[in-house]
Structures are given as structure tokens and as C-alpha cells.
Amino acid sequence: GILAADETPLAMEDRFKKLNIENSAENRRKYRQLLFSCPKEKLSPLSAVILQHETLYQTTDDSVPIIDVVKELGIVPGITLDKGWVPINNKGEVFTQGLDNLDERCKEYKKIGAEFAKWRMVVSIGEEIPSMEAIKEGARAMAMYAKVAQRNGLVPIIEPDIGRGGDHSVDRCFQVTEVVLAEVYKALADYHIYLEGTLLKPNMVTSGAKCAQQATPERVGQLTMMALARHVPAAVPGIFFLSGGLSESESTDYLRGVNQDTAYTPRPWQTSFCFGRALQDSCRAAWLGQDANIEPAKEAFLKRVEANGLAACGK
């Protein structure tokens, strides 16, 4: 699986504030140093990590670049390339920024040592959304990013993120997921993207967070696999699910449900995880910004890594 450790300083403000941790560059450095000081053999379920811009330039207490530490662990480093979102209409939908000087940034990150990149397309479900306008524009921008990334030797992660906010049913999420995946892969085909050199980071098909009837892990697995089987080409080597809006246990249970589903086997692609909070929430809660808590925090992190590594195998 992949560790998403690419939270922006603003996002870390939200994570740290709940735990009364000061959101300083030094604390962010120390926290990420903690993650990558775990024993290599215990991190075997992780094959890659998405890093934040500032992390690429930070060093450990021993003055070793963090990206070099990551590589020594046998973990492939990547980078987030999008620059957040701006409103695209008055319905609450957004468009991903970051196409400006993307070529130069790709060259810079490749030179530093990044091997892949990530770009997030945000989709919300509501009474009148998502609109085809937002979906098509988001898919087009995703394809342009993928083209520039591949031209510079970076593997692009394609991340159409359909949010869980709202009270929509799992069936409504399924319908939207189908439409979004179809538009994204149509755009990638239009831009002649080399699919064998991409990865997909989608949402799992779940009920809205406020829906009275939450889908079971088995139902999530069934509908997720159905949507993927219908719309993700076999040329794509791997699918790594995001955990946005899910708790640690929900993320693991749903991932297990996906990998236990037998309706679409053998699968043409690997199905694993690309989790952020679902791997780190309990770790941060154990750490609390205190050096004395480093070992318990590492234990909490490794517990989540192991659990999701097993869930990626359907266990």
C-alpha cells in the first residue's frame, strides 16, 4: 500500500489542533521523522509514500534528508502536485488548481528524487450535484496533469475523490462513481495517457456520512468492485483506495470487504490502500508532540500498517 503523508501545513493545523500540538514546521518535521524511523521490516506493507513539498527539503536530527531515509527503507517517494481548489460554480463545486508552471515543478521534484505524483479531483454529492460541468472540467485537468507528469518521468496517481459528506445512499454513491470514472478514463484516452504508467486512487463506494443506513463492508466491497470492473481498464496496474472521511476501523473493514469480494476474479489490477488519517490518527493521538511518546506512537502506526496490509490481502 501507499502512505499518504502529504497533508499541507494548513491541514496539519486541523490535525494537531485537536490534540493541542503546536503546528510548527519543526513539529511537522519531527512527526514525519517519527514515521520513517520505524524498522524497515515492520514497514513491509508500505511500498510508497506521498510526501508534502516542505518534507522534501527537511532533514532528520542527524542532518539526513528525509527523502533519503524513505529510500533507505525501500519505500518509493512521491509528491502532491495540485495546489488546492477554487469554486467552479455557485453550487458548492470546486476545480483543482495547479496546472500553472506544472512542467517546471515536475522537473524540480524529479531531480530531488520523487518517482510519482498525485493530483486530487474533488467531487461532492448533493441534491443537484455533481454537475457534468464540474466532472468534465475536473477530468480534463486530471488528464493534462497526467500528460505533464509522464513527460517528466513521474508516474501520475489519478485521484477522483467523491466525498462522503451528506446523507446520500450507497446506491447514489455508486451511480456517481460510475459517471466520474467513465469521464476520467475518457479524458485520459483523449490525451493519450500511457495507462500502464499510472495508478488510480479512488474512493470506495460507501454511504454518505449522515445516511441513516450505512452499507456493510460486504456491500461496499460488492459495489466498489462492480464500479471498477465496469470502468477501469485492465491496463491500469494498481488501484489504491483513499480513506477520506472514514475512521481507521471503517477504512480497514471496507478495504477487507473489497478484497474479499469474489464476483470479479481474477482481477487485472492490484487493489490496496493509499491512506492518510486511517494510518496516522491513532499515531498522532499517542504522540501528542512529546518526545517521550515516540515509541508508543510508532507502535500505534505500525499496528495500522499491519492491519491494512492484511486487509489488502482480504484478511
mmCIF file of C-alpha atoms in Angstrom:
data_model
loop_
_atom_site.group_PDB
_atom_site.id
_atom_site.type_symbol
_atom_site.label_atom_id
_atom_site.label_comp_id
_atom_site.label_asym_id
_atom_site.label_seq_id
_atom_site.Cartn_x
_atom_site.Cartn_y
_atom_site.Cartn_z
ATOM 1 C CA GLY A 1 0.000 0.000 0.000
ATOM 2 C CA ILE A 2 0.846 3.695 -0.012
ATOM 3 C CA LEU A 3 1.133 6.085 2.937
ATOM 4 C CA ALA A 4 -0.392 9.500 2.228
ATOM 5 C CA ALA A 5 1.805 11.825 4.299
ATOM 6 C CA ASP A 6 1.190 14.859 2.108
ATOM 7 C CA GLU A 7 -1.003 16.938 4.400
ATOM 8 C CA THR A 8 -0.387 20.644 3.851
ATOM 9 C CA PRO A 9 0.645 22.824 6.810
ATOM 10 C CA LEU A 10 -2.969 24.072 6.857
ATOM 11 C CA ALA A 11 -4.324 20.518 7.022
ATOM 12 C CA MET A 12 -1.844 19.674 9.775
ATOM 13 C CA GLU A 13 -3.158 22.664 11.718
ATOM 14 C CA ASP A 14 -6.514 20.887 11.895
ATOM 15 C CA ARG A 15 -4.946 17.521 12.831
ATOM 16 C CA PHE A 16 -2.675 18.993 15.516
ATOM 17 C CA LYS A 17 -5.157 21.473 16.993
ATOM 18 C CA LYS A 18 -7.449 18.672 18.171
ATOM 19 C CA LEU A 19 -4.513 17.219 20.120
ATOM 20 C CA ASN A 20 -3.120 20.525 21.425
ATOM 21 C CA ILE A 21 0.061 20.130 19.367
ATOM 22 C CA GLU A 22 1.681 23.312 18.105
ATOM 23 C CA ASN A 23 1.566 23.369 14.302
ATOM 24 C CA SER A 24 5.155 24.481 13.657
ATOM 25 C CA ALA A 25 7.456 23.423 10.832
ATOM 26 C CA GLU A 26 9.681 21.775 13.456
ATOM 27 C CA ASN A 27 6.831 19.707 14.903
ATOM 28 C CA ARG A 28 5.759 18.635 11.421
ATOM 29 C CA ARG A 29 9.363 17.609 10.719
ATOM 30 C CA LYS A 30 9.642 15.677 13.979
ATOM 31 C CA TYR A 31 6.333 13.935 13.368
ATOM 32 C CA ARG A 32 7.287 12.751 9.884
ATOM 33 C CA GLN A 33 10.732 11.754 11.142
ATOM 34 C CA LEU A 34 8.903 9.580 13.682
ATOM 35 C CA LEU A 35 7.006 7.762 10.914
ATOM 36 C CA PHE A 36 10.168 6.972 8.972
ATOM 37 C CA SER A 37 12.223 5.891 11.965
ATOM 38 C CA CYS A 38 10.215 2.656 12.223
ATOM 39 C CA PRO A 39 12.080 -0.608 11.482
ATOM 40 C CA LYS A 40 12.257 -1.429 7.767
ATOM 41 C CA GLU A 41 10.900 -4.949 8.216
ATOM 42 C CA LYS A 42 7.821 -3.642 10.037
ATOM 43 C CA LEU A 43 7.068 -1.277 7.147
ATOM 44 C CA SER A 44 6.975 -4.021 4.506
ATOM 45 C CA PRO A 45 3.230 -3.486 3.814
ATOM 46 C CA LEU A 46 4.149 0.006 2.525
ATOM 47 C CA SER A 47 5.589 0.292 -0.963
ATOM 48 C CA ALA A 48 5.400 4.068 -1.398
ATOM 49 C CA VAL A 49 4.714 7.367 0.367
ATOM 50 C CA ILE A 50 3.260 10.643 -0.892
ATOM 51 C CA LEU A 51 5.247 13.498 0.640
ATOM 52 C CA GLN A 52 4.459 17.168 1.148
ATOM 53 C CA HIS A 53 6.567 19.874 -0.510
ATOM 54 C CA GLU A 54 8.223 21.002 2.731
ATOM 55 C CA THR A 55 9.119 17.416 3.701
ATOM 56 C CA LEU A 56 11.235 17.013 0.549
ATOM 57 C CA TYR A 57 13.564 19.704 1.873
ATOM 58 C CA GLN A 58 13.626 18.691 5.551
ATOM 59 C CA THR A 59 16.269 16.602 7.297
ATOM 60 C CA THR A 60 16.347 14.311 10.323
ATOM 61 C CA ASP A 61 18.011 15.177 13.628
ATOM 62 C CA ASP A 62 21.164 13.641 12.105
ATOM 63 C CA SER A 63 21.000 16.014 9.098
ATOM 64 C CA VAL A 64 19.975 13.241 6.691
ATOM 65 C CA PRO A 65 17.388 14.332 4.085
ATOM 66 C CA ILE A 66 14.060 12.702 4.924
ATOM 67 C CA ILE A 67 13.643 11.623 1.304
ATOM 68 C CA ASP A 68 16.911 9.660 1.599
ATOM 69 C CA VAL A 69 15.636 7.976 4.762
ATOM 70 C CA VAL A 70 12.475 6.985 2.897
ATOM 71 C CA LYS A 71 14.507 5.448 0.069
ATOM 72 C CA GLU A 72 16.696 3.526 2.530
ATOM 73 C CA LEU A 73 13.509 1.922 3.862
ATOM 74 C CA GLY A 74 12.762 0.602 0.376
ATOM 75 C CA ILE A 75 9.798 2.976 0.048
ATOM 76 C CA VAL A 76 9.246 4.895 -3.196
ATOM 77 C CA PRO A 77 8.802 8.658 -2.623
ATOM 78 C CA GLY A 78 6.161 10.727 -4.436
ATOM 79 C CA ILE A 79 4.808 14.271 -4.314
ATOM 80 C CA THR A 80 1.464 16.079 -4.459
ATOM 81 C CA LEU A 81 1.283 18.429 -7.437
ATOM 82 C CA ASP A 82 -2.123 20.077 -7.130
ATOM 83 C CA LYS A 83 -2.496 23.446 -5.375
ATOM 84 C CA GLY A 84 -5.918 23.062 -3.796
ATOM 85 C CA TRP A 85 -9.294 24.110 -5.112
ATOM 86 C CA VAL A 86 -11.361 27.121 -6.198
ATOM 87 C CA PRO A 87 -15.149 27.351 -6.727
ATOM 88 C CA ILE A 88 -16.296 26.450 -10.238
ATOM 89 C CA ASN A 89 -19.970 27.464 -9.781
ATOM 90 C CA ASN A 90 -22.433 28.573 -7.106
ATOM 91 C CA LYS A 91 -23.435 25.017 -6.196
ATOM 92 C CA GLY A 92 -20.508 24.337 -3.908
ATOM 93 C CA GLU A 93 -18.411 22.510 -6.504
ATOM 94 C CA VAL A 94 -14.682 23.138 -6.933
ATOM 95 C CA PHE A 95 -11.952 22.945 -9.572
ATOM 96 C CA THR A 96 -8.409 21.757 -8.840
ATOM 97 C CA GLN A 97 -5.635 24.330 -9.270
ATOM 98 C CA GLY A 98 -2.003 23.690 -10.132
ATOM 99 C CA LEU A 99 -1.568 23.479 -13.898
ATOM 100 C CA ASP A 100 0.437 26.703 -13.857
ATOM 101 C CA ASN A 101 4.213 26.045 -14.089
ATOM 102 C CA LEU A 102 3.483 22.345 -13.593
ATOM 103 C CA ASP A 103 6.224 21.345 -16.022
ATOM 104 C CA GLU A 104 8.899 23.203 -14.029
ATOM 105 C CA ARG A 105 7.719 21.741 -10.736
ATOM 106 C CA CYS A 106 7.744 18.215 -12.161
ATOM 107 C CA LYS A 107 11.347 18.698 -13.288
ATOM 108 C CA GLU A 108 12.321 20.007 -9.842
ATOM 109 C CA TYR A 109 10.675 17.153 -7.926
ATOM 110 C CA LYS A 110 12.088 14.511 -10.267
ATOM 111 C CA LYS A 111 15.580 15.946 -9.747
ATOM 112 C CA ILE A 112 15.161 15.807 -5.958
ATOM 113 C CA GLY A 113 14.160 12.148 -6.145
ATOM 114 C CA ALA A 114 10.372 11.867 -6.433
ATOM 115 C CA GLU A 115 9.231 8.979 -8.646
ATOM 116 C CA PHE A 116 5.480 9.582 -8.806
ATOM 117 C CA ALA A 117 2.932 12.337 -8.297
ATOM 118 C CA LYS A 118 -0.641 12.854 -7.097
ATOM 119 C CA TRP A 119 -3.466 15.135 -8.245
ATOM 120 C CA ARG A 120 -6.807 15.237 -6.436
ATOM 121 C CA MET A 121 -10.120 15.940 -8.167
ATOM 122 C CA VAL A 122 -12.804 16.694 -5.564
ATOM 123 C CA VAL A 123 -16.405 15.626 -6.269
ATOM 124 C CA SER A 124 -19.292 16.323 -3.895
ATOM 125 C CA ILE A 125 -22.695 14.642 -3.824
ATOM 126 C CA GLY A 126 -25.764 16.775 -3.141
ATOM 127 C CA GLU A 127 -29.287 17.404 -4.369
ATOM 128 C CA GLU A 128 -28.168 18.938 -7.670
ATOM 129 C CA ILE A 129 -24.536 17.926 -7.725
ATOM 130 C CA PRO A 130 -22.211 16.736 -9.045
ATOM 131 C CA SER A 131 -22.821 18.562 -12.323
ATOM 132 C CA MET A 132 -21.431 17.266 -15.607
ATOM 133 C CA GLU A 133 -19.697 20.636 -15.959
ATOM 134 C CA ALA A 134 -17.600 20.043 -12.840
ATOM 135 C CA ILE A 135 -16.933 16.381 -13.641
ATOM 136 C CA LYS A 136 -15.799 17.070 -17.218
ATOM 137 C CA GLU A 137 -13.571 20.014 -16.245
ATOM 138 C CA GLY A 138 -12.059 18.029 -13.386
ATOM 139 C CA ALA A 139 -11.364 15.059 -15.654
ATOM 140 C CA ARG A 140 -9.790 17.310 -18.302
ATOM 141 C CA ALA A 141 -7.443 18.908 -15.758
ATOM 142 C CA MET A 142 -6.545 15.445 -14.432
ATOM 143 C CA ALA A 143 -5.586 14.315 -17.921
ATOM 144 C CA MET A 144 -3.459 17.420 -18.530
ATOM 145 C CA TYR A 145 -1.630 16.847 -15.233
ATOM 146 C CA ALA A 146 -1.036 13.188 -16.124
ATOM 147 C CA LYS A 147 0.386 14.189 -19.510
ATOM 148 C CA VAL A 148 2.867 16.643 -17.993
ATOM 149 C CA ALA A 149 3.843 14.259 -15.183
ATOM 150 C CA GLN A 150 4.565 11.370 -17.554
ATOM 151 C CA ARG A 151 6.539 13.647 -19.879
ATOM 152 C CA ASN A 152 8.844 14.360 -16.924
ATOM 153 C CA GLY A 153 9.251 10.753 -15.825
ATOM 154 C CA LEU A 154 6.769 10.811 -12.932
ATOM 155 C CA VAL A 155 4.052 8.161 -12.541
ATOM 156 C CA PRO A 156 0.753 10.058 -12.104
ATOM 157 C CA ILE A 157 -1.702 8.918 -9.459
ATOM 158 C CA ILE A 158 -5.227 9.627 -10.686
ATOM 159 C CA GLU A 159 -7.385 10.610 -7.681
ATOM 160 C CA PRO A 160 -11.086 11.267 -8.300
ATOM 161 C CA ASP A 161 -12.243 11.781 -4.702
ATOM 162 C CA ILE A 162 -16.007 11.517 -4.227
ATOM 163 C CA GLY A 163 -16.664 12.889 -0.743
ATOM 164 C CA ARG A 164 -18.734 11.216 1.980
ATOM 165 C CA GLY A 165 -20.326 14.425 3.260
ATOM 166 C CA GLY A 166 -24.109 14.305 3.079
ATOM 167 C CA ASP A 167 -26.889 11.806 3.612
ATOM 168 C CA HIS A 168 -26.798 10.063 0.225
ATOM 169 C CA SER A 169 -27.256 6.307 -0.021
ATOM 170 C CA VAL A 170 -24.589 3.840 -1.092
ATOM 171 C CA ASP A 171 -26.503 3.349 -4.361
ATOM 172 C CA ARG A 172 -26.283 7.081 -5.103
ATOM 173 C CA CYS A 173 -22.528 6.969 -4.452
ATOM 174 C CA PHE A 174 -22.293 4.013 -6.823
ATOM 175 C CA GLN A 175 -24.065 5.924 -9.591
ATOM 176 C CA VAL A 176 -21.815 8.966 -9.183
ATOM 177 C CA THR A 177 -18.690 6.806 -9.012
ATOM 178 C CA GLU A 178 -19.595 5.169 -12.321
ATOM 179 C CA VAL A 179 -20.113 8.516 -14.059
ATOM 180 C CA VAL A 180 -16.902 10.016 -12.665
ATOM 181 C CA LEU A 181 -14.718 7.025 -13.551
ATOM 182 C CA ALA A 182 -16.171 6.918 -17.078
ATOM 183 C CA GLU A 183 -15.407 10.624 -17.654
ATOM 184 C CA VAL A 184 -11.924 10.413 -16.159
ATOM 185 C CA TYR A 185 -10.861 7.484 -18.322
ATOM 186 C CA LYS A 186 -12.432 9.075 -21.405
ATOM 187 C CA ALA A 187 -10.302 12.177 -20.775
ATOM 188 C CA LEU A 188 -7.170 10.084 -20.195
ATOM 189 C CA ALA A 189 -7.819 8.344 -23.525
ATOM 190 C CA ASP A 190 -8.360 11.690 -25.282
ATOM 191 C CA TYR A 191 -4.974 12.884 -24.022
ATOM 192 C CA HIS A 192 -3.285 9.586 -24.964
ATOM 193 C CA ILE A 193 -2.126 8.869 -21.421
ATOM 194 C CA TYR A 194 0.004 5.747 -21.045
ATOM 195 C CA LEU A 195 -2.287 3.855 -18.647
ATOM 196 C CA GLU A 196 0.325 1.218 -17.818
ATOM 197 C CA GLY A 197 2.298 4.067 -16.250
ATOM 198 C CA THR A 198 -0.499 5.329 -13.986
ATOM 199 C CA LEU A 199 -2.163 4.364 -10.707
ATOM 200 C CA LEU A 200 -5.744 5.018 -9.590
ATOM 201 C CA LYS A 201 -6.630 6.359 -6.134
ATOM 202 C CA PRO A 202 -10.447 6.286 -5.916
ATOM 203 C CA ASN A 203 -12.976 6.375 -3.123
ATOM 204 C CA MET A 204 -14.624 3.155 -2.053
ATOM 205 C CA VAL A 205 -18.367 3.132 -2.745
ATOM 206 C CA THR A 206 -19.891 3.967 0.646
ATOM 207 C CA SER A 207 -22.966 5.574 2.172
ATOM 208 C CA GLY A 208 -22.856 9.291 2.961
ATOM 209 C CA ALA A 209 -21.608 10.060 6.464
ATOM 210 C CA LYS A 210 -25.083 11.276 7.514
ATOM 211 C CA CYS A 211 -27.040 8.470 5.845
ATOM 212 C CA ALA A 212 -29.266 6.635 8.320
ATOM 213 C CA GLN A 213 -28.483 3.265 6.752
ATOM 214 C CA GLN A 214 -24.764 2.619 6.439
ATOM 215 C CA ALA A 215 -23.682 -0.019 3.941
ATOM 216 C CA THR A 216 -21.943 -3.106 5.312
ATOM 217 C CA PRO A 217 -18.310 -3.830 4.383
ATOM 218 C CA GLU A 218 -19.590 -6.646 2.171
ATOM 219 C CA ARG A 219 -21.914 -4.297 0.262
ATOM 220 C CA VAL A 220 -19.156 -1.697 -0.037
ATOM 221 C CA GLY A 221 -16.888 -4.375 -1.490
ATOM 222 C CA GLN A 222 -19.508 -5.548 -3.987
ATOM 223 C CA LEU A 223 -20.416 -2.116 -5.329
ATOM 224 C CA THR A 224 -16.834 -0.855 -5.350
ATOM 225 C CA MET A 225 -15.669 -3.821 -7.390
ATOM 226 C CA MET A 226 -18.631 -3.521 -9.762
ATOM 227 C CA ALA A 227 -17.860 0.144 -10.493
ATOM 228 C CA LEU A 228 -14.160 -0.573 -11.021
ATOM 229 C CA ALA A 229 -14.733 -3.633 -13.195
ATOM 230 C CA ARG A 230 -17.033 -1.623 -15.453
ATOM 231 C CA HIS A 231 -14.868 1.454 -15.905
ATOM 232 C CA VAL A 232 -11.170 0.924 -15.066
ATOM 233 C CA PRO A 233 -9.150 -0.509 -17.977
ATOM 234 C CA ALA A 234 -7.138 -3.665 -17.380
ATOM 235 C CA ALA A 235 -4.007 -1.751 -18.440
ATOM 236 C CA VAL A 236 -4.011 0.119 -15.104
ATOM 237 C CA PRO A 237 -1.627 -1.837 -12.838
ATOM 238 C CA GLY A 238 -2.916 -0.797 -9.414
ATOM 239 C CA ILE A 239 -5.840 0.705 -7.516
ATOM 240 C CA PHE A 240 -5.083 2.252 -4.116
ATOM 241 C CA PHE A 241 -8.159 3.406 -2.194
ATOM 242 C CA LEU A 242 -8.362 6.661 -0.267
ATOM 243 C CA SER A 243 -9.829 6.770 3.232
ATOM 244 C CA GLY A 244 -11.288 10.287 3.282
ATOM 245 C CA GLY A 245 -13.982 10.733 5.904
ATOM 246 C CA LEU A 246 -13.683 7.174 7.234
ATOM 247 C CA SER A 247 -12.429 6.113 10.646
ATOM 248 C CA GLU A 248 -9.396 3.861 10.974
ATOM 249 C CA SER A 249 -11.539 0.775 11.604
ATOM 250 C CA GLU A 250 -14.040 1.583 8.833
ATOM 251 C CA SER A 251 -11.247 2.052 6.307
ATOM 252 C CA THR A 252 -9.717 -1.309 7.180
ATOM 253 C CA ASP A 253 -13.063 -3.136 7.244
ATOM 254 C CA TYR A 254 -14.130 -1.706 3.883
ATOM 255 C CA LEU A 255 -10.739 -2.484 2.320
ATOM 256 C CA ARG A 256 -11.059 -6.064 3.542
ATOM 257 C CA GLY A 257 -14.580 -6.198 2.101
ATOM 258 C CA VAL A 258 -13.282 -5.088 -1.304
ATOM 259 C CA ASN A 259 -10.554 -7.715 -1.310
ATOM 260 C CA GLN A 260 -12.851 -10.491 -0.116
ATOM 261 C CA ASP A 261 -15.344 -9.910 -2.921
ATOM 262 C CA THR A 262 -15.139 -12.764 -5.425
ATOM 263 C CA ALA A 263 -17.503 -11.557 -8.151
ATOM 264 C CA TYR A 264 -14.707 -10.127 -10.295
ATOM 265 C CA THR A 265 -11.771 -12.522 -10.080
ATOM 266 C CA PRO A 266 -9.100 -12.800 -11.224
ATOM 267 C CA ARG A 267 -8.590 -9.048 -11.096
ATOM 268 C CA PRO A 268 -6.481 -7.310 -13.725
ATOM 269 C CA TRP A 269 -5.177 -4.796 -11.178
ATOM 270 C CA GLN A 270 -3.902 -4.871 -7.591
ATOM 271 C CA THR A 271 -6.376 -3.430 -5.048
ATOM 272 C CA SER A 272 -4.732 -1.935 -1.969
ATOM 273 C CA PHE A 273 -4.710 1.253 0.139
ATOM 274 C CA CYS A 274 -3.425 4.809 -0.019
ATOM 275 C CA PHE A 275 -4.426 6.012 3.437
ATOM 276 C CA GLY A 276 -3.555 9.144 5.383
ATOM 277 C CA ARG A 277 -5.650 9.600 8.506
ATOM 278 C CA ALA A 278 -6.603 5.903 8.533
ATOM 279 C CA LEU A 279 -2.929 5.066 9.123
ATOM 280 C CA GLN A 280 -1.991 8.006 11.325
ATOM 281 C CA ASP A 281 -4.838 9.166 13.595
ATOM 282 C CA SER A 282 -4.013 6.847 16.488
ATOM 283 C CA CYS A 283 -0.299 7.512 15.962
ATOM 284 C CA ARG A 284 -0.737 11.279 16.364
ATOM 285 C CA ALA A 285 -3.008 10.740 19.370
ATOM 286 C CA ALA A 286 -0.309 8.638 21.035
ATOM 287 C CA TRP A 287 2.485 11.078 20.184
ATOM 288 C CA LEU A 288 0.898 14.394 21.307
ATOM 289 C CA GLY A 289 4.032 16.234 20.218
ATOM 290 C CA GLN A 290 6.085 14.745 23.057
ATOM 291 C CA ASP A 291 9.461 13.043 22.575
ATOM 292 C CA ALA A 292 8.631 10.720 25.462
ATOM 293 C CA ASN A 293 5.741 9.318 23.423
ATOM 294 C CA ILE A 294 7.685 8.473 20.268
ATOM 295 C CA GLU A 295 7.809 4.712 20.871
ATOM 296 C CA PRO A 296 4.068 4.322 21.686
ATOM 297 C CA ALA A 297 3.282 6.451 18.628
ATOM 298 C CA LYS A 298 5.418 4.234 16.399
ATOM 299 C CA GLU A 299 3.696 1.154 17.799
ATOM 300 C CA ALA A 300 0.275 2.651 17.014
ATOM 301 C CA PHE A 301 1.371 3.500 13.476
ATOM 302 C CA LEU A 302 2.815 0.048 12.819
ATOM 303 C CA LYS A 303 -0.366 -1.567 14.123
ATOM 304 C CA ARG A 304 -2.397 0.279 11.475
ATOM 305 C CA VAL A 305 0.171 -0.532 8.774
ATOM 306 C CA GLU A 306 -0.027 -4.234 9.614
ATOM 307 C CA ALA A 307 -3.845 -4.274 9.798
ATOM 308 C CA ASN A 308 -4.236 -2.618 6.404
ATOM 309 C CA GLY A 309 -1.541 -4.773 4.858
ATOM 310 C CA LEU A 310 -3.609 -7.804 5.876
ATOM 311 C CA ALA A 311 -6.861 -6.202 4.700
ATOM 312 C CA ALA A 312 -5.275 -5.624 1.277
ATOM 313 C CA CYS A 313 -4.947 -9.423 1.133
ATOM 314 C CA GLY A 314 -8.557 -9.923 2.227
ATOM 315 C CA LYS A 315 -7.560 -10.950 5.766
#
